[in-house]
Coordinates of C-alpha atoms and ligand atoms in Angstrom, one line a residue:
M1 CA 5.8 25.2 -3.1
T2 CA 9.2 26.3 -4.7
P3 CA 12.3 24.1 -4.7
E4 CA 13.5 25.9 -1.9
D5 CA 10.8 25.4 0.6
A6 CA 9.3 21.9 -0.4
P7 CA 9.5 19.4 2.2
W8 CA 12.4 16.6 1.5
W9 CA 9.9 14.1 0.7
T10 CA 8.6 15.7 -2.6
R11 CA 11.9 14.7 -4.2
A12 CA 12.0 11.2 -2.3
V13 CA 11.2 7.6 -3.8
V14 CA 10.1 5.1 -1.0
Y15 CA 10.7 1.4 -1.6
Q16 CA 8.4 -0.8 0.3
V17 CA 9.7 -4.2 1.7
Y18 CA 7.5 -6.7 2.7
P19 CA 9.5 -9.1 5.0
R20 CA 8.6 -12.4 4.8
S21 CA 9.2 -12.4 1.0
F22 CA 12.3 -10.1 0.6
Q23 CA 15.3 -12.0 1.8
D24 CA 15.9 -15.0 3.8
S25 CA 19.0 -15.1 6.1
D26 CA 18.4 -17.9 8.3
G27 CA 17.2 -20.9 5.9
D28 CA 13.6 -21.1 7.5
G29 CA 12.0 -20.2 4.1
I30 CA 10.5 -16.9 5.6
G31 CA 12.4 -13.3 5.0
D32 CA 13.8 -11.5 7.8
L33 CA 15.8 -8.6 9.0
G34 CA 19.1 -10.0 8.6
G35 CA 17.9 -10.6 5.0
I36 CA 17.0 -6.8 4.4
L37 CA 20.5 -6.0 5.9
Q38 CA 22.1 -8.3 3.1
R39 CA 20.3 -6.5 0.6
L40 CA 21.2 -2.8 1.4
D41 CA 23.0 -2.5 -1.5
H42 CA 20.4 -3.3 -4.3
L43 CA 18.3 -0.3 -2.5
S44 CA 21.2 2.2 -2.6
D45 CA 22.0 1.0 -6.0
L46 CA 18.6 1.8 -7.2
G47 CA 18.8 5.3 -5.6
I48 CA 15.5 5.0 -3.2
D49 CA 15.2 7.5 -0.3
V50 CA 13.0 5.8 2.2
L51 CA 12.6 2.1 3.0
W52 CA 9.2 1.3 4.4
V53 CA 8.9 -2.2 6.2
S54 CA 5.7 -4.0 6.6
P55 CA 5.3 -5.3 10.2
V56 CA 7.9 -7.1 12.0
Y57 CA 6.4 -6.9 15.3
P58 CA 5.6 -9.9 17.4
S59 CA 2.4 -11.5 15.7
P60 CA 0.5 -14.7 15.3
Q61 CA 0.9 -14.0 12.0
A62 CA -3.0 -14.5 11.1
D63 CA -2.5 -11.8 8.5
N64 CA 1.2 -12.0 8.0
G65 CA 2.0 -9.5 11.0
Y66 CA -0.8 -7.1 10.5
D67 CA -2.1 -8.7 13.5
I68 CA 0.2 -7.4 16.2
S69 CA 0.8 -8.8 19.8
D70 CA 3.5 -6.5 20.8
Y71 CA 3.9 -3.0 19.6
R72 CA 7.3 -2.9 20.9
G73 CA 9.4 -5.9 20.1
I74 CA 10.6 -7.9 16.6
D75 CA 8.9 -11.0 16.1
P76 CA 11.7 -13.7 16.5
L77 CA 10.5 -14.9 13.0
F78 CA 12.1 -11.7 11.6
G79 CA 15.1 -11.2 14.0
T80 CA 15.9 -9.1 17.0
L81 CA 15.3 -5.5 18.4
E82 CA 19.4 -5.0 18.0
Q83 CA 18.9 -5.9 14.2
L84 CA 16.3 -3.3 13.8
D85 CA 18.6 -0.6 15.3
E86 CA 21.6 -2.0 13.0
L87 CA 19.1 -1.5 10.0
I88 CA 18.2 2.2 11.2
A89 CA 21.9 2.7 11.6
E90 CA 22.9 1.4 8.2
L91 CA 20.2 3.1 6.4
H92 CA 21.2 6.3 8.0
R93 CA 24.8 5.6 6.8
R94 CA 23.8 5.3 3.6
G95 CA 21.8 8.4 3.5
M96 CA 18.2 6.2 3.8
R97 CA 15.4 6.7 6.2
L98 CA 13.4 4.2 7.6
V99 CA 9.5 4.1 7.9
M100 CA 7.7 1.6 10.2
D101 CA 4.4 0.3 9.5
L102 CA 1.9 1.6 12.2
V103 CA -1.1 -0.7 12.6
V104 CA -3.1 1.0 15.4
N105 CA -7.0 0.4 14.1
H106 CA -6.8 -3.2 15.5
T107 CA -4.2 -5.4 17.6
S108 CA -3.8 -9.1 17.6
D109 CA -6.4 -11.1 19.6
E110 CA -3.3 -12.4 21.4
H111 CA -2.2 -8.9 22.5
P112 CA -2.3 -8.4 26.3
W113 CA -4.5 -5.5 26.0
F114 CA -7.2 -7.6 24.2
V115 CA -6.5 -10.7 26.6
E116 CA -7.3 -8.3 29.5
S117 CA -10.0 -6.8 27.7
R118 CA -11.7 -10.1 27.0
S119 CA -11.1 -11.4 30.7
S120 CA -14.5 -10.0 31.9
R121 CA -16.6 -7.4 31.5
T122 CA -15.5 -5.1 34.3
S123 CA -11.7 -5.3 33.2
P124 CA -10.2 -2.0 33.4
K125 CA -9.6 -2.7 29.5
R126 CA -12.9 -3.9 28.4
D127 CA -13.4 -0.3 26.7
W128 CA -10.2 -0.4 25.0
Y129 CA -12.1 -2.5 22.1
W130 CA -15.6 -2.6 20.9
W131 CA -17.7 -5.1 22.8
R132 CA -21.5 -4.9 22.3
P133 CA -24.1 -7.2 23.7
P134 CA -26.3 -9.3 21.1
R135 CA -28.8 -7.5 18.8
H136 CA -32.2 -6.8 21.0
G137 CA -33.9 -9.9 21.8
M138 CA -31.6 -12.1 20.5
A139 CA -29.5 -14.9 21.7
G140 CA -25.7 -14.4 21.4
G141 CA -24.2 -16.5 18.7
D142 CA -27.3 -16.8 16.7
P143 CA -27.2 -16.0 12.9
G144 CA -28.3 -12.2 12.7
A145 CA -27.6 -11.3 16.5
E146 CA -24.7 -9.4 15.6
P147 CA -24.8 -5.7 17.2
T148 CA -24.4 -4.2 13.5
N149 CA -25.0 -6.0 9.9
W150 CA -21.5 -4.9 8.7
Q151 CA -19.4 -7.1 6.4
S152 CA -15.8 -7.8 7.2
F153 CA -13.1 -6.7 4.7
F154 CA -12.1 -10.5 5.0
S155 CA -15.8 -11.9 4.5
G156 CA -18.4 -12.7 7.0
P157 CA -19.7 -10.7 9.8
T158 CA -17.3 -8.0 11.5
W159 CA -18.5 -9.5 15.1
E160 CA -17.3 -12.3 16.7
Y161 CA -19.2 -13.6 19.8
D162 CA -17.2 -14.7 23.2
E163 CA -19.1 -16.9 25.2
A164 CA -17.5 -16.6 28.2
S165 CA -18.5 -12.8 28.7
G166 CA -21.7 -13.3 26.6
E167 CA -21.0 -10.0 24.4
Y168 CA -19.6 -9.7 20.6
Y169 CA -16.4 -7.7 19.9
L170 CA -15.8 -5.8 16.6
H171 CA -13.2 -6.8 14.0
L172 CA -13.4 -5.2 10.4
F173 CA -10.7 -7.4 9.5
D174 CA -10.1 -11.0 10.7
R175 CA -11.6 -12.4 14.0
K176 CA -7.9 -12.4 15.1
Q177 CA -8.0 -8.5 14.3
P178 CA -10.0 -7.1 17.2
D179 CA -10.3 -3.1 16.5
L180 CA -9.4 -0.8 19.0
N181 CA -11.5 1.8 20.7
W182 CA -10.1 5.0 19.7
E183 CA -12.9 6.7 21.6
N184 CA -11.2 5.9 24.8
P185 CA -8.2 8.5 25.5
E186 CA -6.2 5.8 27.3
V187 CA -6.0 3.8 24.1
R188 CA -4.7 7.0 22.2
H189 CA -2.3 7.9 24.7
A190 CA -1.0 4.3 24.7
V191 CA -0.5 4.5 20.9
Y192 CA 1.2 7.8 20.9
E193 CA 3.7 6.7 23.6
M194 CA 4.7 3.7 21.7
M195 CA 5.2 5.9 18.8
R196 CA 7.5 8.1 20.5
W197 CA 9.4 5.2 21.6
W198 CA 10.1 4.1 18.0
L199 CA 11.1 7.9 16.8
D200 CA 13.2 7.6 20.0
R201 CA 14.8 4.6 18.6
G202 CA 15.7 6.5 15.2
V203 CA 13.1 5.7 12.9
D204 CA 11.9 8.2 10.4
G205 CA 8.1 8.2 10.1
F206 CA 5.1 5.9 9.9
R207 CA 3.1 4.4 7.3
M208 CA -0.2 4.3 9.1
D209 CA -2.4 1.1 8.3
V210 CA -6.0 1.8 7.7
I211 CA -6.0 4.9 9.6
N212 CA -9.1 6.5 8.3
M213 CA -11.1 3.8 10.1
I214 CA -10.1 4.7 13.6
S215 CA -13.1 6.9 14.3
K216 CA -16.2 5.0 14.3
D217 CA -19.8 6.8 14.0
V218 CA -21.0 5.7 17.5
A219 CA -24.3 7.5 18.7
P220 CA -24.1 9.2 22.4
D221 CA -25.7 5.9 23.9
G222 CA -22.8 3.9 22.2
H223 CA -25.2 2.7 19.5
L224 CA -23.7 1.8 16.1
H225 CA -25.6 1.9 13.0
D226 CA -26.4 -0.7 10.3
G227 CA -25.5 -0.2 6.6
P228 CA -27.4 -0.7 3.5
P229 CA -27.8 -4.4 2.8
L230 CA -25.3 -5.8 0.3
P231 CA -26.7 -7.4 -2.8
G232 CA -27.5 -11.5 -2.2
S233 CA -26.1 -11.2 1.2
S234 CA -27.4 -11.0 4.7
L235 CA -24.8 -8.6 5.6
G236 CA -24.5 -4.9 4.8
D237 CA -22.0 -2.4 3.8
G238 CA -20.9 -0.4 6.9
T239 CA -18.5 1.5 5.5
A240 CA -20.3 4.8 5.9
H241 CA -20.1 4.2 9.7
F242 CA -16.3 3.9 9.9
L243 CA -14.5 5.4 6.8
C244 CA -13.4 8.9 7.8
G245 CA -15.6 8.9 10.8
P246 CA -16.6 12.0 12.8
R247 CA -13.5 12.4 14.8
I248 CA -10.9 11.2 12.5
H249 CA -9.3 14.7 11.8
E250 CA -9.3 15.2 15.3
F251 CA -7.6 12.2 16.4
L252 CA -4.8 12.6 13.9
Q253 CA -4.2 16.2 14.7
E254 CA -4.0 15.1 18.1
M255 CA -1.6 12.4 17.3
H256 CA 0.6 14.8 15.3
R257 CA 0.5 17.0 18.4
E258 CA 1.5 14.3 20.5
V259 CA 4.0 12.4 18.6
L260 CA 5.6 14.6 15.7
A261 CA 5.0 18.4 16.6
G262 CA 8.4 19.9 17.8
R263 CA 10.7 16.9 16.5
G264 CA 12.0 19.1 13.6
G265 CA 15.1 18.1 11.7
A266 CA 18.6 19.5 11.8
D267 CA 17.3 22.5 9.6
G268 CA 14.2 23.1 11.5
A269 CA 12.0 21.1 8.6
A270 CA 10.1 18.3 9.6
A271 CA 12.5 15.2 9.2
F272 CA 9.9 12.6 9.4
L273 CA 7.3 11.1 6.6
T274 CA 3.7 9.9 7.6
V275 CA 1.4 8.4 5.0
G276 CA -2.1 7.1 5.9
E277 CA -3.3 4.3 4.3
M278 CA -6.9 5.2 3.6
P279 CA -9.3 3.0 1.6
G280 CA -12.5 4.8 0.0
V281 CA -10.7 8.3 1.1
T282 CA -12.1 11.1 -1.6
V283 CA -9.9 13.9 -3.0
E284 CA -11.6 16.2 -1.0
E285 CA -11.0 14.5 2.3
A286 CA -7.4 13.9 1.0
V287 CA -6.8 17.7 0.7
L288 CA -7.9 18.1 4.4
F289 CA -5.5 15.2 5.5
T290 CA -2.8 16.4 3.7
D291 CA -3.0 20.3 4.2
P292 CA 0.3 21.2 5.9
A293 CA -1.4 24.0 8.0
R294 CA -3.7 21.1 9.5
A295 CA -0.8 19.1 10.9
E296 CA -2.1 15.6 10.4
V297 CA -0.4 13.4 7.6
D298 CA 2.0 14.3 4.8
M299 CA 0.1 12.1 2.3
V300 CA -2.4 9.5 2.1
F301 CA -2.7 5.9 0.0
Q302 CA -5.8 6.6 -2.1
F303 CA -7.5 3.5 -3.7
E304 CA -9.5 5.0 -6.4
H305 CA -7.1 3.8 -9.3
V306 CA -7.0 0.3 -7.8
G307 CA -10.6 0.0 -7.7
L308 CA -11.2 0.7 -11.5
D309 CA -11.3 -2.9 -12.3
H310 CA -13.6 -4.0 -9.8
G311 CA -17.2 -4.8 -10.1
S312 CA -19.4 -5.3 -7.1
S313 CA -16.2 -6.4 -5.4
K314 CA -12.3 -6.9 -5.9
W315 CA -13.2 -10.2 -6.8
D316 CA -15.8 -9.4 -9.7
V317 CA -12.9 -8.2 -12.1
H318 CA -13.5 -6.0 -15.1
P319 CA -10.9 -5.1 -17.6
L320 CA -9.5 -1.4 -16.9
K321 CA -10.3 1.4 -19.2
M322 CA -7.6 3.9 -19.7
R323 CA -9.9 6.7 -20.0
D324 CA -11.2 5.9 -16.4
L325 CA -7.6 5.8 -14.9
K326 CA -7.0 9.3 -16.7
A327 CA -10.0 10.6 -15.2
S328 CA -9.0 9.5 -11.9
F329 CA -5.5 10.4 -12.0
G330 CA -6.2 13.6 -13.2
R331 CA -8.7 14.7 -10.6
W332 CA -6.2 13.6 -8.0
Q333 CA -3.6 15.6 -9.6
A334 CA -5.8 18.7 -9.8
G335 CA -7.4 18.1 -6.4
L336 CA -4.3 18.3 -4.6
A337 CA -2.1 20.7 -6.7
E338 CA -2.5 23.9 -4.6
V339 CA -3.0 22.3 -1.2
G340 CA -1.6 18.8 -0.1
W341 CA 0.3 16.3 -1.6
N342 CA -0.4 12.6 -3.4
S343 CA 1.4 9.3 -3.1
L344 CA 1.8 7.6 -6.1
Y345 CA 1.8 3.7 -6.4
W346 CA 0.6 0.6 -8.5
D347 CA 1.8 -2.2 -6.5
N348 CA 1.9 -3.1 -2.9
H349 CA 1.6 -6.2 -0.8
D350 CA -2.3 -6.1 -1.0
Q351 CA -2.6 -5.8 -4.7
P352 CA -1.8 -8.2 -7.7
R353 CA 1.3 -7.1 -9.6
A354 CA 0.6 -4.1 -11.9
V355 CA 2.4 -5.4 -14.9
S356 CA -0.1 -8.5 -15.2
R357 CA -3.1 -6.1 -14.1
F358 CA -2.7 -2.9 -15.9
G359 CA 0.2 -3.8 -18.3
D360 CA 1.0 -6.7 -20.7
D361 CA 3.1 -9.7 -19.2
S362 CA 3.3 -11.4 -22.3
P363 CA 7.0 -12.2 -23.3
E364 CA 6.6 -9.8 -26.1
F365 CA 5.6 -6.6 -23.7
R366 CA 6.4 -7.6 -20.5
R367 CA 9.6 -5.4 -20.4
D368 CA 8.1 -2.5 -22.3
S369 CA 4.8 -2.4 -20.3
A370 CA 6.4 -2.5 -17.1
T371 CA 8.9 0.3 -17.8
C372 CA 6.0 2.4 -19.4
L373 CA 3.6 1.8 -16.3
A374 CA 6.9 2.9 -14.3
T375 CA 7.4 6.2 -16.3
L376 CA 3.9 7.4 -16.3
L377 CA 3.4 7.0 -12.7
H378 CA 6.9 8.4 -11.7
L379 CA 6.4 11.4 -13.8
H380 CA 3.3 12.4 -11.9
R381 CA 3.3 15.1 -9.2
G382 CA 3.6 13.2 -5.9
T383 CA 5.8 10.9 -4.0
P384 CA 6.4 7.5 -6.0
Y385 CA 6.3 4.1 -3.9
L386 CA 7.9 1.1 -5.5
Y387 CA 7.1 -2.4 -4.0
Q388 CA 9.7 -5.0 -3.9
G389 CA 10.1 -6.9 -7.0
Q390 CA 8.5 -4.1 -9.1
E391 CA 11.8 -2.8 -10.2
I392 CA 12.7 -6.0 -12.0
G393 CA 8.9 -6.4 -13.3
M394 CA 7.7 -9.2 -11.4
A395 CA 4.5 -10.8 -12.6
N396 CA 1.4 -12.6 -11.0
Y397 CA 1.9 -16.1 -10.0
P398 CA 0.7 -19.1 -12.1
F399 CA -1.6 -20.3 -9.2
A400 CA -3.0 -24.0 -10.1
S401 CA -5.3 -24.7 -7.2
L402 CA -6.4 -23.7 -3.9
E403 CA -3.8 -25.2 -1.9
D404 CA -1.1 -22.6 -3.7
F405 CA -3.0 -20.1 -1.9
S406 CA -1.9 -18.5 1.6
D407 CA -3.6 -15.2 2.3
V408 CA -6.3 -15.0 4.9
E409 CA -8.4 -12.7 2.7
S410 CA -8.2 -15.0 -0.2
L411 CA -8.9 -18.2 1.7
N412 CA -12.0 -16.9 3.7
H413 CA -13.3 -15.4 0.2
Y414 CA -13.3 -18.8 -1.1
V415 CA -14.8 -20.5 1.8
H416 CA -17.6 -17.8 1.9
A417 CA -18.2 -17.6 -1.9
V418 CA -18.6 -21.4 -2.5
S419 CA -20.7 -22.0 0.4
A420 CA -23.1 -19.2 -0.8
G421 CA -23.3 -21.1 -3.9
E422 CA -20.8 -19.7 -6.3
D423 CA -19.0 -21.7 -8.7
A424 CA -15.6 -22.9 -7.4
A425 CA -14.0 -22.8 -10.6
H426 CA -15.1 -19.0 -11.3
V427 CA -14.2 -18.2 -7.5
L428 CA -10.5 -19.8 -8.1
A429 CA -10.2 -17.9 -11.5
A430 CA -11.0 -14.6 -9.6
L431 CA -8.6 -15.5 -6.9
R432 CA -5.8 -16.1 -9.7
R433 CA -6.1 -12.8 -10.8
M434 CA -6.7 -10.5 -7.7
S435 CA -5.3 -12.5 -4.5
R436 CA -2.8 -10.8 -2.8
D437 CA -0.7 -13.6 -2.7
N438 CA 0.4 -12.6 -6.3
A439 CA 2.4 -9.9 -4.6
R440 CA 3.8 -11.9 -1.9
T441 CA 5.7 -14.4 -3.7
P442 CA 9.6 -14.5 -3.0
V443 CA 11.9 -11.6 -4.4
Q444 CA 13.3 -13.0 -7.7
W445 CA 17.2 -12.4 -6.9
D446 CA 18.7 -14.9 -9.2
A447 CA 18.2 -17.8 -11.4
S448 CA 19.0 -20.5 -8.9
P449 CA 16.1 -23.1 -7.9
S450 CA 15.0 -20.7 -4.8
A451 CA 15.8 -17.4 -6.9
G452 CA 18.4 -16.5 -4.0
F453 CA 15.6 -15.8 -1.7
T454 CA 16.4 -18.8 0.9
T455 CA 18.7 -21.7 1.3
G456 CA 15.6 -23.4 2.7
T457 CA 12.0 -24.3 1.4
P458 CA 10.0 -20.9 0.4
W459 CA 6.9 -20.2 2.5
L460 CA 5.3 -19.4 -0.8
P461 CA 6.5 -20.8 -4.0
V462 CA 8.8 -18.8 -6.0
N463 CA 7.6 -17.5 -9.5
P464 CA 8.9 -20.1 -11.9
D465 CA 9.6 -17.3 -14.3
H466 CA 12.6 -16.2 -11.8
V467 CA 14.8 -18.2 -14.4
R468 CA 14.0 -15.4 -16.7
W469 CA 13.1 -12.4 -14.5
N470 CA 15.6 -11.8 -11.8
A471 CA 17.5 -9.0 -10.2
E472 CA 20.9 -10.7 -11.0
S473 CA 20.5 -10.7 -14.9
Q474 CA 18.9 -7.4 -14.9
R475 CA 21.6 -5.6 -13.0
K476 CA 24.3 -6.1 -15.9
D477 CA 21.8 -5.0 -18.6
P478 CA 21.5 -1.4 -19.4
T479 CA 17.8 -2.1 -21.3
S480 CA 16.2 -3.8 -18.0
V481 CA 13.4 -2.9 -16.0
L482 CA 15.7 -2.3 -13.1
A483 CA 18.0 0.1 -15.0
H484 CA 14.9 2.0 -15.9
Y485 CA 13.8 2.4 -12.5
R486 CA 17.5 3.7 -11.9
R487 CA 17.0 6.4 -14.1
L488 CA 13.8 7.4 -13.3
I489 CA 14.6 7.6 -9.6
A490 CA 17.6 9.8 -10.6
L491 CA 15.4 12.2 -12.9
R492 CA 13.1 12.8 -9.8
H493 CA 16.2 13.5 -8.0
D494 CA 18.0 15.8 -10.4
E495 CA 15.0 17.8 -12.2
P496 CA 12.9 19.9 -9.6
V497 CA 10.0 20.0 -12.4
V498 CA 9.9 16.1 -11.9
A499 CA 9.1 16.7 -8.1
L500 CA 7.5 20.0 -8.2
G501 CA 6.2 20.8 -11.6
D502 CA 2.5 21.6 -12.5
F503 CA 0.5 18.8 -13.8
A504 CA -1.8 19.1 -16.8
M505 CA -3.5 16.3 -19.0
L506 CA -3.6 15.9 -22.5
L507 CA -5.6 13.6 -24.8
P508 CA -8.1 12.9 -22.0
E509 CA -10.4 11.0 -24.2
H510 CA -8.0 8.9 -26.0
D511 CA -8.2 5.1 -25.2
D512 CA -4.1 4.3 -25.9
V513 CA -2.0 7.3 -25.2
Y514 CA -1.8 8.7 -21.8
A515 CA -0.2 12.0 -22.1
F516 CA 0.9 15.2 -19.9
T517 CA 2.9 17.9 -19.2
R518 CA 4.6 18.9 -16.0
S519 CA 6.0 22.7 -15.9
L520 CA 7.6 24.5 -13.2
E521 CA 8.5 28.3 -14.1
D522 CA 10.1 27.8 -17.7
D523 CA 10.9 24.6 -18.0
V524 CA 8.4 22.0 -19.3
L525 CA 8.3 18.4 -19.6
L526 CA 5.9 16.5 -22.1
V527 CA 5.2 12.9 -21.2
V528 CA 3.7 10.2 -23.6
C529 CA 2.9 7.0 -22.7
N530 CA 1.5 4.4 -25.4
V531 CA -0.5 1.9 -23.1
S532 CA -1.5 -0.4 -25.7
R533 CA -0.2 -2.9 -28.5
H534 CA -0.8 -0.4 -31.2
P535 CA 1.8 1.8 -32.8
Y536 CA 0.8 5.4 -32.8
R537 CA 2.2 8.1 -35.2
L538 CA 3.1 11.1 -33.2
A539 CA 2.5 13.5 -36.1
D540 CA -1.6 12.7 -35.7
L541 CA -1.5 13.0 -31.8
L542 CA 1.0 15.3 -30.5
P543 CA 3.0 17.2 -33.1
Q544 CA 4.8 19.1 -30.5
A545 CA 6.6 15.7 -29.7
L546 CA 8.4 15.5 -32.8
H547 CA 11.1 17.9 -32.4
A548 CA 11.6 17.6 -28.8
E549 CA 14.6 16.3 -26.7
L550 CA 14.5 12.9 -25.4
V551 CA 15.1 13.3 -21.7
L552 CA 14.4 9.7 -21.1
G553 CA 12.6 6.8 -22.8
N554 CA 12.0 3.1 -22.3
L555 CA 12.9 1.7 -25.8
P556 CA 16.7 1.4 -27.0
A557 CA 16.0 2.9 -30.3
P558 CA 13.0 5.0 -30.5
D559 CA 11.6 6.0 -33.9
P560 CA 11.1 9.5 -34.0
Q561 CA 7.8 9.5 -35.8
V562 CA 5.9 6.6 -34.3
L563 CA 5.1 5.7 -30.8
A564 CA 5.7 1.8 -30.3
P565 CA 3.4 -0.3 -28.3
W566 CA 4.2 0.1 -24.8
E567 CA 6.9 2.9 -25.7
A568 CA 7.1 6.0 -22.9
R569 CA 8.9 9.1 -23.6
V570 CA 9.7 12.0 -21.4
L571 CA 10.5 14.8 -23.6
R572 CA 11.5 18.7 -23.6
P573 CA 9.7 20.5 -25.9
R574 CA 12.4 22.9 -27.6
Ligands
ISL601 O1 -6.5 -6.0 0.3 C1 -7.4 -5.2 0.4 C2 -8.2 -5.4 -1.0 O2 -8.8 -6.4 -0.8 C3 -7.9 -4.2 1.3 O3 -9.2 -4.7 1.7 C4 -6.9 -4.2 2.6 O4 -7.3 -5.0 3.4 C5 -7.1 -2.6 2.9 O5 -6.5 -2.1 2.1 C6 -6.3 -2.7 4.3 O6 -5.0 -3.0 4.2 C7 -4.0 -2.8 5.3 O7 -4.9 -3.8 6.5 C8 -5.1 -4.8 6.4 C9 -4.1 -5.9 6.0 O8 -4.4 -7.0 5.8 C10 -3.2 -5.0 4.9 O9 -1.9 -6.3 4.5 C11 -2.9 -3.7 4.9 O10 -2.2 -3.2 4.1 C12 -5.5 -5.0 7.7 O11 -4.6 -4.7 8.8

């Protein structure tokens, strides 16, 4: 790839909005499209290129909109279709693009498709979902009668028994999120038609929710297979039977052909951005998904780095070892160097806040570690994704008790773990660190009681630290996290080497210093990040850093000889 023929999204930075927590415009305590429209200056001042909006479609909100009951509308909670059109127009006027969340592994159980499918065993839409009889010789609803032993991502079995028709339906997530049957071509074509409808409206691409789960490994006779038993559970791990299943590439190629092919931009290049969210995807598979010649998706969200602190599950939290992170990121950089493309992220609406998780959110190091992690990530090769609030260093919430949590994943986990005999205090401690609610507290716009998020009562409490950590105070401060993100984004826009340069890891075995080079033709950048509280003498580690030009650093007055705790430098060796 050269700067001349590289797709536009190699130079782009994407900003994710989780609408219910971004900005409320009508005082009901829940963010909405009107709120996003009010905050467009914040986004254009940051310099972002693309806005990805988490689901705003009509939904019973069992999983905050990832349970969709109508693919072609806007939930009144969030506003109207006219406001969505206005958002598209306003973004385009400012030179930004809009990417919609596409959730088509499952619908809501209240989607008309599922309502019809559920209505009888002979419904014409019965086969649009995964219906199966109870396990042979067992009665529906009995423990263990589920068609497979798979454990849901949100705890418990992946099957829900429907008394009325005497069969189970599959839901990899909540019971209110039945899985669509992609084996059925009618389902696929209904999805493609809906996608074309959104593109015709002017949207610029899709972030595809758990898209590597749409192909299930199903035997010709319709049988689905059990997975290996999970320790201490009657359930099993079914992932081998639905992650990157046998027809996944075929489905994505068909989708590309039916929806995106031929819709070039003005210059003939693809105007769109597609990113597939793919838990469990390997580098080898990612190469296939993102090889432009195969026409599947532009990039994938992989999960390796956000799993490095997991033990037997995400709730079994271990400290991150920097060497593991280097090995993982290094492998993804190398694996997609020749073919394909990386997406880069720390935070999103499913992950606890990175500054609390991988950085150091103590008052002393919060600013420095937030800007250090930002520099580290944005200087990798790939398209960086920035999650709302990350740009001001938002941290995890100080949850006191179970009542403070709202997320279906957290609440289900608590109920299942405690009823399985785990110590309640221990379960709560894990929720505090890993709950998705950490990412979902309202954006901290200012120091006022509701942080400028709402005039009403926020649906999740505002983090009390907003008095100190908010966008308004950082806007005026050239040393703020916000100002640093602005510089990082501008750097990617200005310097082809940041977008396209080859990546080479340095000091792979070092526990505290993360260093690498990026090079494009004659241009070389050296990136050095101290991801610890200990200072390091550069002469001992990377003497070439001593006389280099400082392109961008995260500390106001760096000592030329010493890399301070959580210091990051982007250097150009002379
Ligand atoms: O959040 C997770 C970590 O425990 C994952 O299991 C997560 O559910 C997975 O990454 C898939 O996420 C996506 O699909 C889910 C939805 O709840 C998430 O918000 C979404 O990002 C089901 O639609």
